[in-house]
């Protein structure tokens, strides 16, 4: 009995099918996370799975996503993968992959992988994933490198699997170039498996609905998303809205400058005036990475509820001067590009606080993630390399305080302490919230955290630090105050917040992440919220008096 082709104009049909596609991406997410070898993938969830149509346009993504990945992946597919390997050059079982930063997400540890999905001998869609590998050779992940060639092995778009057979020559080269070949190759195969889940489940989905291709459904989903997004833009006034922010950079300050240009139903983001690229540091941000953060910030403000797909990307363009830190030359180092790129949403929020003050949030101490990449040898001589993330406080919001120690905008988890201590010979001696670290405001910024780790191994441990907001704290919006800056100490002494810290046996490293900026004037904060903060130990009586002018009974009781 023949099946009736579903009506894509029926909102119920469309919603059910749309949800099924998201579920397919979520199934792949589960497969990748449960089979991955390294903590940064398995525990931190530093990966994404995305389903794309036959043109490489984003159709559905996994629910728990890294924002920068979900826009970078379809851009890589359309601009590079499908150009090098058109559909007629592919066969079932092929798996394409690269870690070229210009193509993918801006740094070498992230591998972008795309698998063609066939039905009736024809490519009907693509399954895509990106994951952050635990090591990529070269100098360990950190902020010091003079060019991309110091940062690790780079492989172009190639067939990692050919007609279902692993390309062993390529895998052998990768294994010989990294410190942890078992984990790296295991994570790559987990990505292959995740893409395979999407391929299998999409074909079952098409069979169930009597469809031979997915592009018609993709057009229905993407066009509606685009229309919704453009409608939201039209509610804003036309105009150019600017802001700039200073960051610690690497030695010298870095300036990010933006002009958000709203015209009818489209937005252009211009980063003219931003600092030049840094020649001797790996904090430069490439095009796809920059664009993904531009899109993410505007998506949060304009249409946070519609599931992300190509239609949400189309109305937005951006640009940055060639040779700037947001559009560097191809040879520039960029393994710690998140140190700069994660601040782009805060910069855009600052530019638009006069347009949508109720939608923007204060600058977040989780922008960027504070990362400690621990590298060394176990007592038995085997290598270890593992990254642990430490998040600062989220910026205050129009209706609520910022959340404490939140990864924003990255959306990465942290490795559970027990799992990290299994991977690396350390003891996490302390992990606690820091009172008074959130910026004051009608709604306070979220608190940063203090963490102390001690080297338990017999050999020195090299910890590569990627941090920010030590000299320039997170700013508030709509009159909110700045949070407290971050700090790094080694054995109780102030240590450089970027670069390398060497811990001998028994040495301690202490990281204190920045607090988020506040939202709104501090004098507008309710006494009830101040009292609750005092009771919970989130602010001290001294801070209550200094920032809020509060000297009531709760402050005296807290003393």
Coordinates of C-alpha atoms in Angstrom, one line a residue, residues 46 89 101 137 167 182 213 222 245 310 333 341 410 439 448 455 496 499 503 508 511 529 535:
X46 CA 32.8 19.5 23.9
X89 CA 32.4 11.8 -6.0
X101 CA 41.0 25.8 11.6
X137 CA 50.4 17.1 18.7
X167 CA 42.0 5.1 5.7
X182 CA 44.4 5.6 21.8
X213 CA 14.7 13.1 -0.2
X222 CA 14.2 26.7 7.1
X245 CA 35.6 46.4 25.2
X310 CA 19.9 27.5 8.5
X333 CA 48.2 30.8 15.7
X341 CA 35.9 34.8 20.7
X410 CA 30.3 28.0 25.2
X439 CA 29.0 42.6 40.1
X448 CA 33.1 33.1 40.3
X455 CA 50.3 17.7 41.9
X496 CA 51.0 34.8 35.1
X499 CA 51.1 30.5 29.4
X503 CA 54.1 22.1 39.3
X508 CA 49.5 23.9 44.2
X511 CA 42.5 29.7 40.0
X529 CA 17.4 40.0 47.7
X535 CA 22.0 34.8 54.7

